[in-house]
Coordinates of C-alpha atoms (C1' of nucleotides) in Angstrom, one line a residue:
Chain A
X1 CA 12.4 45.8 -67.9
X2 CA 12.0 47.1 -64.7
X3 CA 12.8 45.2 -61.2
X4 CA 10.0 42.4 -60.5
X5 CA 11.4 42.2 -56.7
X6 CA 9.3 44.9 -55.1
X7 CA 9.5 45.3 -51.3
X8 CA 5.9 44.2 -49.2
X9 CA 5.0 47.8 -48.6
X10 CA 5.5 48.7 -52.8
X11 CA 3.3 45.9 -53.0
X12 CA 0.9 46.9 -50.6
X13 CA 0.1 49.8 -52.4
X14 CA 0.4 49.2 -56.1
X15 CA -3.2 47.9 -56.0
X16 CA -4.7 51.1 -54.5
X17 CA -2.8 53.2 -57.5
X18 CA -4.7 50.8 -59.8
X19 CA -7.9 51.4 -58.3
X20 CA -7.3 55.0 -58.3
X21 CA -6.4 55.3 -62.1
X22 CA -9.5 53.0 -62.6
X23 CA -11.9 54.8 -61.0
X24 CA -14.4 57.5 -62.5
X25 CA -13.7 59.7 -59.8
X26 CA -10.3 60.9 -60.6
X27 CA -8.9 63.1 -63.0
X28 CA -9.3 61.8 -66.5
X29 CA -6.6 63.2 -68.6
X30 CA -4.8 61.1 -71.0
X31 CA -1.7 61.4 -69.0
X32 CA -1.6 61.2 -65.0
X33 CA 1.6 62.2 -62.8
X34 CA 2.1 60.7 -59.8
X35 CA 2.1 63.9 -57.9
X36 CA -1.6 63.6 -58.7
X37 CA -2.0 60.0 -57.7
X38 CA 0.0 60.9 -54.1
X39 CA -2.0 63.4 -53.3
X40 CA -5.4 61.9 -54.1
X41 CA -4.2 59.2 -52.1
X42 CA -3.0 61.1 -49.2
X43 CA 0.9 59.8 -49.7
X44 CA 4.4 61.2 -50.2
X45 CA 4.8 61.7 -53.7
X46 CA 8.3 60.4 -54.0
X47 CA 7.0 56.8 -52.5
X48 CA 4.8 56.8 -55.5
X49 CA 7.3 57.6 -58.0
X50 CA 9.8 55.0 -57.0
X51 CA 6.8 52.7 -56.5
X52 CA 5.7 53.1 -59.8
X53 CA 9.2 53.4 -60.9
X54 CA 9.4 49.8 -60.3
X55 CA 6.5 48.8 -62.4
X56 CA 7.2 50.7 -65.4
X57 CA 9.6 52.7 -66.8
X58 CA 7.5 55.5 -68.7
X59 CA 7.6 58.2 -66.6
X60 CA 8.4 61.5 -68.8
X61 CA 9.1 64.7 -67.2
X62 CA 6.8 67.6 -67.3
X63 CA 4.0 65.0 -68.7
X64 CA 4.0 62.5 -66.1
X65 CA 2.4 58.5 -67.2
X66 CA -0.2 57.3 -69.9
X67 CA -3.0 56.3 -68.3
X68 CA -4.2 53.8 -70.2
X69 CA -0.6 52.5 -70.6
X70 CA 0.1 52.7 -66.5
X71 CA -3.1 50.4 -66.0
X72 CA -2.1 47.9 -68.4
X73 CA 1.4 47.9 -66.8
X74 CA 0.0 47.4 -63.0
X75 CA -2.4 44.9 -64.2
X76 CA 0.4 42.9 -65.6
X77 CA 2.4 43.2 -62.4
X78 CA -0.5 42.5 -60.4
X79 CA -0.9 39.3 -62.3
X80 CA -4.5 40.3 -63.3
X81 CA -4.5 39.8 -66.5
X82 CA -2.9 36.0 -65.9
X83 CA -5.5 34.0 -64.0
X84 CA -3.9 31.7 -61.4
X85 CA -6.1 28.5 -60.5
X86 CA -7.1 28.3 -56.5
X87 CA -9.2 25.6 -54.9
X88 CA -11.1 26.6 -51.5
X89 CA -11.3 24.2 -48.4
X90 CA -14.2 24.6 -45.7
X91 CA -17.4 25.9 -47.1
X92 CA -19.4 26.8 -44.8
X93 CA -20.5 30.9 -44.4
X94 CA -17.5 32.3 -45.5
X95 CA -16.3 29.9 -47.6
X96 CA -19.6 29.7 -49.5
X97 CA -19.1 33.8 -49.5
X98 CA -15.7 33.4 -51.5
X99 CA -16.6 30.7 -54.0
X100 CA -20.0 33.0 -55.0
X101 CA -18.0 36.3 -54.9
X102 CA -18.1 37.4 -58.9
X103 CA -15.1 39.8 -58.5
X104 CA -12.1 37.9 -58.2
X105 CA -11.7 37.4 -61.9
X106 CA -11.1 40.6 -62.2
X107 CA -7.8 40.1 -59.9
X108 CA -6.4 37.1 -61.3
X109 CA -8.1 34.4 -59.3
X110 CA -10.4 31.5 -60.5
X111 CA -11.9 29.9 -57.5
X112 CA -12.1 26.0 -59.3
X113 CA -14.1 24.4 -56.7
X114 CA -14.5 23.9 -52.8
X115 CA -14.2 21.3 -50.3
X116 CA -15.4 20.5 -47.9
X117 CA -15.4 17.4 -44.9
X118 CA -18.6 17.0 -44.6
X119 CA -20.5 14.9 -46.4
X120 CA -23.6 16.4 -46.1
X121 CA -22.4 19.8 -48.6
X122 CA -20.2 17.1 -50.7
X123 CA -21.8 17.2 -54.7
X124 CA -23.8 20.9 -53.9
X125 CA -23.0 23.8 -55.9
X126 CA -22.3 27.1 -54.9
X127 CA -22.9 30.0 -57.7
X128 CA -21.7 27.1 -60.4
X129 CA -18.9 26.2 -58.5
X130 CA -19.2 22.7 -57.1
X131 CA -18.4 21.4 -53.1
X132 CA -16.3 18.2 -53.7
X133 CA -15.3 15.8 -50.5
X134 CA -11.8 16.3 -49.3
X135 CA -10.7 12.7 -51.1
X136 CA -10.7 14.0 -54.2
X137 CA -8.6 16.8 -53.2
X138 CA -4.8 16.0 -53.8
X139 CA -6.3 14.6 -57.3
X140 CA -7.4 17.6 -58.5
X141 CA -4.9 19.7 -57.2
X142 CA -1.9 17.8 -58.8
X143 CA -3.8 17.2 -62.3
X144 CA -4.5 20.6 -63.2
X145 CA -1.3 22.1 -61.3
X146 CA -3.1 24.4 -58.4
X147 CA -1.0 26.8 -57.0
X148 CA -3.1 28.6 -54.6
X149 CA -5.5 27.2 -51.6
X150 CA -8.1 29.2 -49.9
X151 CA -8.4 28.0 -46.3
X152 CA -11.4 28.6 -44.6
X153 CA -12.4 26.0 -41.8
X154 CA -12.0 26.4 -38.1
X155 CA -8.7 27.3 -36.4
X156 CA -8.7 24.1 -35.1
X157 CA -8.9 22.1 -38.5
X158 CA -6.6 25.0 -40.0
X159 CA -2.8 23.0 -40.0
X160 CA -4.2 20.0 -41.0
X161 CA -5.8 21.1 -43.9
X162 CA -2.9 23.3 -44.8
X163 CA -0.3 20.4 -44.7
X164 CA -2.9 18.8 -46.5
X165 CA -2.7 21.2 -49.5
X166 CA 1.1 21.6 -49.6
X167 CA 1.5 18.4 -50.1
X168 CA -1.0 18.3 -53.1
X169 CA 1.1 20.8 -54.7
X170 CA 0.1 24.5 -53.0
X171 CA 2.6 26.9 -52.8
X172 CA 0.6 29.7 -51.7
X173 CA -1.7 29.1 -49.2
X174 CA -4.8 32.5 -48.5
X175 CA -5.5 31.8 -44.9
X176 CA -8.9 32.9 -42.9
X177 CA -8.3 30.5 -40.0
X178 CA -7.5 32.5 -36.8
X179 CA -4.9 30.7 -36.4
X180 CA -0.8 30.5 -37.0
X181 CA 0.1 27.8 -40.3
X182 CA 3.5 26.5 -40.0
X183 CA 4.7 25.7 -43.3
X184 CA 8.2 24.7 -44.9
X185 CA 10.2 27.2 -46.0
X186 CA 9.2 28.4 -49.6
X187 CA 5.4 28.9 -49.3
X188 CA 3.5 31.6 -48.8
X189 CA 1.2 32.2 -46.1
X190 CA -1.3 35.1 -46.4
X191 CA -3.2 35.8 -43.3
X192 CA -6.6 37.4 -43.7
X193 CA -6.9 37.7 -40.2
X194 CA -10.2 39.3 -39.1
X195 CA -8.9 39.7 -35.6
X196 CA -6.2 42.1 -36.1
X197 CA -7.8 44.2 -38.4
X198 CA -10.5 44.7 -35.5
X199 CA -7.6 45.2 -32.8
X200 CA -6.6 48.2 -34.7
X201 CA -10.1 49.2 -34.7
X202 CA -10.7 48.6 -31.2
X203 CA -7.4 50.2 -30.4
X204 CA -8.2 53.2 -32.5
X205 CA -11.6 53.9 -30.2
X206 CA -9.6 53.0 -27.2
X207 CA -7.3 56.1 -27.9
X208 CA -9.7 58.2 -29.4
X209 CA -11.6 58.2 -25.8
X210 CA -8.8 58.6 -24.0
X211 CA -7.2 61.2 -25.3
X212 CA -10.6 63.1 -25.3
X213 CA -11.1 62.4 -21.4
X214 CA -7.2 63.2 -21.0
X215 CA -6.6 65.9 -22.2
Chain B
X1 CA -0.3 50.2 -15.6
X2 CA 1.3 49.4 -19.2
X3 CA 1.8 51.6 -21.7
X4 CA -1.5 51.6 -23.9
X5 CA 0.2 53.1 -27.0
X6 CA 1.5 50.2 -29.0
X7 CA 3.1 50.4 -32.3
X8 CA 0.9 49.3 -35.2
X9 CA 3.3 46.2 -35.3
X10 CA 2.6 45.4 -32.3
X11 CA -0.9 45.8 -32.3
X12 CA -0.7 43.0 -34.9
X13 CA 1.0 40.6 -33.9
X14 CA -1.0 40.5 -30.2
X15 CA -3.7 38.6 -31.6
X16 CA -1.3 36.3 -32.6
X17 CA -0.3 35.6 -29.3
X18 CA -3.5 35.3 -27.9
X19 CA -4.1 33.3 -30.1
X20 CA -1.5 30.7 -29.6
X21 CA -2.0 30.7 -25.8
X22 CA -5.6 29.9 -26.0
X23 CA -4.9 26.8 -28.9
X24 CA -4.9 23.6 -27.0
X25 CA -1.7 22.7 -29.6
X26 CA 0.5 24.9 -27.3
X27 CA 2.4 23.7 -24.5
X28 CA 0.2 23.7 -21.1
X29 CA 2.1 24.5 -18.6
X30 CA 1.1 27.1 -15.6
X31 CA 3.6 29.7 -17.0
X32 CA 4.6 30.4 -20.3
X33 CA 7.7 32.4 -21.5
X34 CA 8.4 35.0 -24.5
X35 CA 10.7 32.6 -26.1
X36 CA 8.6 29.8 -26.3
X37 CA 6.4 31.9 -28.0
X38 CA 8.7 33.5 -30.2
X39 CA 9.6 29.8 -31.1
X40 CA 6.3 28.6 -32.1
X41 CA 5.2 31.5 -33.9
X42 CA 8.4 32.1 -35.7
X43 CA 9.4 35.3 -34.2
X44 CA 12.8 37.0 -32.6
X45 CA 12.3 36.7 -29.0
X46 CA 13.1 40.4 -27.8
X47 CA 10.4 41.2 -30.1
X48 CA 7.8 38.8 -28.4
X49 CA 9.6 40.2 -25.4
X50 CA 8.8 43.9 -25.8
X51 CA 5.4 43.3 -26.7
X52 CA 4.5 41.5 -23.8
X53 CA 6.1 44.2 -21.7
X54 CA 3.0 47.1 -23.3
X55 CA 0.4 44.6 -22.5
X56 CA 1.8 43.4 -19.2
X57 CA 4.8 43.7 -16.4
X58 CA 3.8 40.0 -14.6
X59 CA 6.8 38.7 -16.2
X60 CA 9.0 36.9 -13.7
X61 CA 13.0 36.1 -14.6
X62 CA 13.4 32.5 -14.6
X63 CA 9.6 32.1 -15.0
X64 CA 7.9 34.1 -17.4
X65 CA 4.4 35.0 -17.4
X66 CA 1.2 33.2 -15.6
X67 CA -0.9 31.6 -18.8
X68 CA -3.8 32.2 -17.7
X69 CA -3.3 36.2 -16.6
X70 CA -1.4 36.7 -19.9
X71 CA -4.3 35.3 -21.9
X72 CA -6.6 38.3 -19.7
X73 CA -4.5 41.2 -20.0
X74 CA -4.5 40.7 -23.8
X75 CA -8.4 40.1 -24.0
X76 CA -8.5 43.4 -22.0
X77 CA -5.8 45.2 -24.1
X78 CA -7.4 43.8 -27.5
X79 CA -10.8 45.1 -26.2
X80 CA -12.2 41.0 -26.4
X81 CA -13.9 41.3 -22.9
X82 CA -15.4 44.9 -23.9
X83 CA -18.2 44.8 -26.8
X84 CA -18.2 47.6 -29.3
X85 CA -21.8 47.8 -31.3
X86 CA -21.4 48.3 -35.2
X87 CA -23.9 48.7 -37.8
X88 CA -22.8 47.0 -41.5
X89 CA -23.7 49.0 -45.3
X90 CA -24.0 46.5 -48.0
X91 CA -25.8 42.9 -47.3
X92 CA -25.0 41.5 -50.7
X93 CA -23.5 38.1 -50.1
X94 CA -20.1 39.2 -48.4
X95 CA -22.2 41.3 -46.3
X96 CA -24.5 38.7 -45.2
X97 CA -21.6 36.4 -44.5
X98 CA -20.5 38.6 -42.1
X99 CA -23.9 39.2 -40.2
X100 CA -24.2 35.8 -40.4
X101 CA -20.5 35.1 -38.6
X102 CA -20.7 33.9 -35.5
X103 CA -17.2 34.6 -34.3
X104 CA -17.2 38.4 -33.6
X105 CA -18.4 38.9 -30.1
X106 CA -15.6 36.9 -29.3
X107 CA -13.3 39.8 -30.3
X108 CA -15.6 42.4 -28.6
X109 CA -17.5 43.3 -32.0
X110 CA -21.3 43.0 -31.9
X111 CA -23.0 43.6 -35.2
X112 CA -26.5 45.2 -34.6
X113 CA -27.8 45.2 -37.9
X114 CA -27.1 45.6 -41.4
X115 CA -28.2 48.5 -43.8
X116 CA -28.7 48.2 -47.8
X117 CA -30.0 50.7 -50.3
X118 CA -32.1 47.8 -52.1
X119 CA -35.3 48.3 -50.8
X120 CA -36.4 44.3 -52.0
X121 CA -34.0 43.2 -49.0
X122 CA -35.2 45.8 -46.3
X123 CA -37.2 43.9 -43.8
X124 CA -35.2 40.6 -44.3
X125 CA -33.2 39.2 -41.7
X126 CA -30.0 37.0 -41.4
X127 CA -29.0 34.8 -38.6
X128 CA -30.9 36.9 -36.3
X129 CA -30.3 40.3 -37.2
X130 CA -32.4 42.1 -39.2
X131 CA -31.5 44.4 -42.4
X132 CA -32.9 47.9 -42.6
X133 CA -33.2 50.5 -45.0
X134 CA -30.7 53.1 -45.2
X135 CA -32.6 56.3 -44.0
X136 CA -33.0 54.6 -40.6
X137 CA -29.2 54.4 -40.5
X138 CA -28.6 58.1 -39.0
X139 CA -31.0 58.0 -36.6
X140 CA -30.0 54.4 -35.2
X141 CA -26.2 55.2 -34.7
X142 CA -26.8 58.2 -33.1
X143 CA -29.2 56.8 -30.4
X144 CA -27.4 54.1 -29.7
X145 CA -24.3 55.8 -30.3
X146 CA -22.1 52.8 -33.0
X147 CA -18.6 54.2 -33.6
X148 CA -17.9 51.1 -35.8
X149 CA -19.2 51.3 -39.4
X150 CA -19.0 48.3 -41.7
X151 CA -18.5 49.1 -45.7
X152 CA -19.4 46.2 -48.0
X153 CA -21.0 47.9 -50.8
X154 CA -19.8 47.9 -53.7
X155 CA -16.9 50.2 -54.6
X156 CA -18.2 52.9 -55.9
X157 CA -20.7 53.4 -53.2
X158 CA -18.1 53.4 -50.8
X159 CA -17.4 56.9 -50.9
X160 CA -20.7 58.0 -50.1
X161 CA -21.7 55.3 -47.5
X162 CA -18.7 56.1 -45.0
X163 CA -19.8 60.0 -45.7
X164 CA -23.0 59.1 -44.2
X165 CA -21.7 56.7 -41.2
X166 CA -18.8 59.6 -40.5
X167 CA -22.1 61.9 -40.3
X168 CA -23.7 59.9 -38.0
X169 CA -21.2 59.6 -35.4
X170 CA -18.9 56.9 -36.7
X171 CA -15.1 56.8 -35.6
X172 CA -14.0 54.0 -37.0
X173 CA -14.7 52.3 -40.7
X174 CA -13.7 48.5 -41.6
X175 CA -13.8 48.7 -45.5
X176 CA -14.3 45.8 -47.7
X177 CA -14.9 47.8 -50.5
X178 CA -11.9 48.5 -53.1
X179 CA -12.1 52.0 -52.7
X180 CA -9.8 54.3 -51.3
X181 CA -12.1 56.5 -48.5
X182 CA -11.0 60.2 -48.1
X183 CA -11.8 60.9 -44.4
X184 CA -11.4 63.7 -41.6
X185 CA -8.5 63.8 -39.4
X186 CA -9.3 61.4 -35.9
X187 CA -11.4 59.1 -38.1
X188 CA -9.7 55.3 -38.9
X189 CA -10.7 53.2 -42.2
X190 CA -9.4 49.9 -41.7
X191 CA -9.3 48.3 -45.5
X192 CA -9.5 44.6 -45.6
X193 CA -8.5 44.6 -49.1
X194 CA -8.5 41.1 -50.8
X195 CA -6.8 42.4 -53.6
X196 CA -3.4 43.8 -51.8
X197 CA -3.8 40.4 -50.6
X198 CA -4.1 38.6 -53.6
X199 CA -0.9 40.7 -55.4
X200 CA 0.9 39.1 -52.3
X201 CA 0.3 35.6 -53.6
X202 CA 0.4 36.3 -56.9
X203 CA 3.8 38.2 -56.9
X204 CA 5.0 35.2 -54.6
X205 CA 4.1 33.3 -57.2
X206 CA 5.7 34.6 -60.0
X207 CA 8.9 35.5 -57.8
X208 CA 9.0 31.4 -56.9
X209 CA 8.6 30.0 -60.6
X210 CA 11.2 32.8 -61.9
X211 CA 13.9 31.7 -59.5
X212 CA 13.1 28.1 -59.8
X213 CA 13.5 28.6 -64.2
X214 CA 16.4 31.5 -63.5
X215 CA 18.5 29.8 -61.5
Chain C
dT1 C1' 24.3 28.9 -6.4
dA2 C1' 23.7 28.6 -11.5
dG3 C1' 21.0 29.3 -15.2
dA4 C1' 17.0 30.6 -17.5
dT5 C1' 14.4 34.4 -18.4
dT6 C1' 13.2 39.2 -18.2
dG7 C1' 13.8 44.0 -19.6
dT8 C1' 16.9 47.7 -21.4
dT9 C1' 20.4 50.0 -24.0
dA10 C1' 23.1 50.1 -28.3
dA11 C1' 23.8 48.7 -33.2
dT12 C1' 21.7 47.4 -37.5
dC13 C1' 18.6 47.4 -41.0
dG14 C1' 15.1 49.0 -44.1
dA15 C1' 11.7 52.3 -45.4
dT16 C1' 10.4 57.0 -45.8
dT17 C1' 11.4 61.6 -46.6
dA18 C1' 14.1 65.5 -48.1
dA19 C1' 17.3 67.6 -51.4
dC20 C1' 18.8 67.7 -55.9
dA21 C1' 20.0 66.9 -60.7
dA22 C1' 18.0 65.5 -65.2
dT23 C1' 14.7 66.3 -68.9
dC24 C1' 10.7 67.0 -71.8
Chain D
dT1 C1' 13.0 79.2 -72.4
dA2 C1' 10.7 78.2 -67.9
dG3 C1' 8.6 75.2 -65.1
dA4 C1' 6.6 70.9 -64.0
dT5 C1' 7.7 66.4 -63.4
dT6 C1' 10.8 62.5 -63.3
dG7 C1' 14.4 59.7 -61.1
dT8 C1' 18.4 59.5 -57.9
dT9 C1' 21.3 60.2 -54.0
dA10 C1' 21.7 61.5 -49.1
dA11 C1' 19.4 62.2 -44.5
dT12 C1' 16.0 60.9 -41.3
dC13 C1' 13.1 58.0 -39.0
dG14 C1' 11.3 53.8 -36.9
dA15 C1' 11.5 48.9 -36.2
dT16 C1' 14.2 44.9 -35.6
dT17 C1' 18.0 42.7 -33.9
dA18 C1' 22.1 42.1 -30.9
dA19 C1' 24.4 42.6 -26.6
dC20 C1' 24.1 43.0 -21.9
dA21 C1' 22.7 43.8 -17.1
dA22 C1' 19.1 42.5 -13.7
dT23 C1' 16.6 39.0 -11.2
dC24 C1' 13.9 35.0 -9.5

DNA sequence: TAGATTGTTAATCGATTAACAATC
DNA sequence: TAGATTGTTAATCGATTAACAATC
């Protein structure tokens, strides 16, 4: 069987390989090597082997992975073929956003309902899913064994609701707050965190221009 | 001046420190110090430490750095206090939610309309900003001259929707699409890719319920 | 002064890359 | 067989951490 402790980069990048072996755009040979993936992907070919190294253990010389076998082995790593149930807290914009967004079947994540504080969205339903008041929140959570919470209020409101959800159960907690969630050791915090991916951007511009006006 | 080329490490974890120092939570002192920082965020303090030292070099032995000028030279560094206009492809529902977001001036992004190939939403206009059809796309950029392109079509339009902002003078692409872009060299895609985030929580997951029956 | 805090230089760690042996 | 491709072992690189000197 091969190693299920993968470091965060191997991680990182196993869902791109899916996408890429997925997609009608590639090559679409029975077999695929991961020279092929690497350089479709613009990586070092040797990260890919040992990446996919650690998902399966298939690889044959000189003919490379079965395609349809390689997807059905990420998948399963991935934990897309094993739906985990998530609740969301905070629908408003975003939130709403999430608990309508049709894809995330597809990945392994079944968005039961949301909540919400205010009272006002308590008992609407967003795309079938229904906006419940925070009260019924540890219920829900402990009776059907929720693993994951989707946090998507203000900063401000962020902690509480996050202590809120660990102790209902939560063990891995998908933050959108802009802000930093202390938790006890042993849960996962996953920061979705809109303003560093935009500092890169900016930072990106910032040199662009001045290494144009530099030099 | 300090040194405006920051590792990508860096770059992220700035935010993070802005941030903390603009939550009321934090201590509210005059001036605060790298290791207090460090502390609440959960960080070694040399590291906290040697980022402050590429955004600043106010820090005083003893004392540490003014609040107040910290929480500046970060805005300035992060580009907050220095708009850049982008145009967004794709108002389906994620894309509207992010027209519709509120928050992004804030970090110096300014959304100045959306674009969709759907000719049924051409015309419409959410929270103020109005969604146009795509073959007014080139012709905007250019004039106004965006170097920030939004993706949130589908995947497989990705491809050909960051061709066409590339082509119109964009520098750097934030893509929400699961699709790997293929760009020219000087050009950024930053993916926000909810499903390397999701194979974070779902590996933690399965790492955390296989100890817990291992061991 | 004494001690907290800064910034720097050296040591450690982990990930990537390069070189190579194994194999279909 | 020959050569493409795998998987592994060693070398390189970069980031983090530890140790220390400087300073208000």
């Amino acid at each position: 069987m091969p190693d299920r402790c993968v470091s965060k980069q191997t991680l990182q990048r196993l869902p791109a390989y899916l996408n890429y072996l997925r997609s009608p755009g590639g090559k679409t040979g029975k077999n695929v090597s991961a020279t092929s993936i690497a350089e479709a992907l613009g990586l070092n070919d040797v990260v890919v082997r040992k990446d996919l190294a650690s998902v399966s253990s298939k690889g044959r010389p000189k003919v490379g992975y079965a395609r349809a076998e390689l997807i059905r082995e990420l998948e399963s790593f991935l934990g897309y073929d094993n739906s985990q149930d998530a609740i969301l807290v905070g629908a408003g914009k975003l939130g709403q956003a999430l608990l309508a967004y049709s894809g995330f079947p597809q990945y392994g994540l079944n968005i039961l309902a949301g909540f919400d504080a205010d009272p006002s969205l308590a008992g609407r339903e967003v795309a079938g899913k229904k906006i419940l008041p925070m009260d019924k929140l540890p219920d829900l959570c402990r009776r059907v064994g929720v693993h994951i919470g989707i946090i998507t209020v203000p900063g401000g409101q962020a902690q509480a609701v996050c202590d809120q959800l660990i102790d209902s159960g939560v063990l891995a907690v998908w933050n959108f707050a802009n802000a930093h969630l202390q938790v006890p050791r042993g849960i996962l915090v996953q920061n979705e965190n809109m303003a560093v991916s935009l500092a890169l951007l900016s930072n990106h511009l910032r040199e662009r221009f001045s290494t144009k006006g530099g030099a």
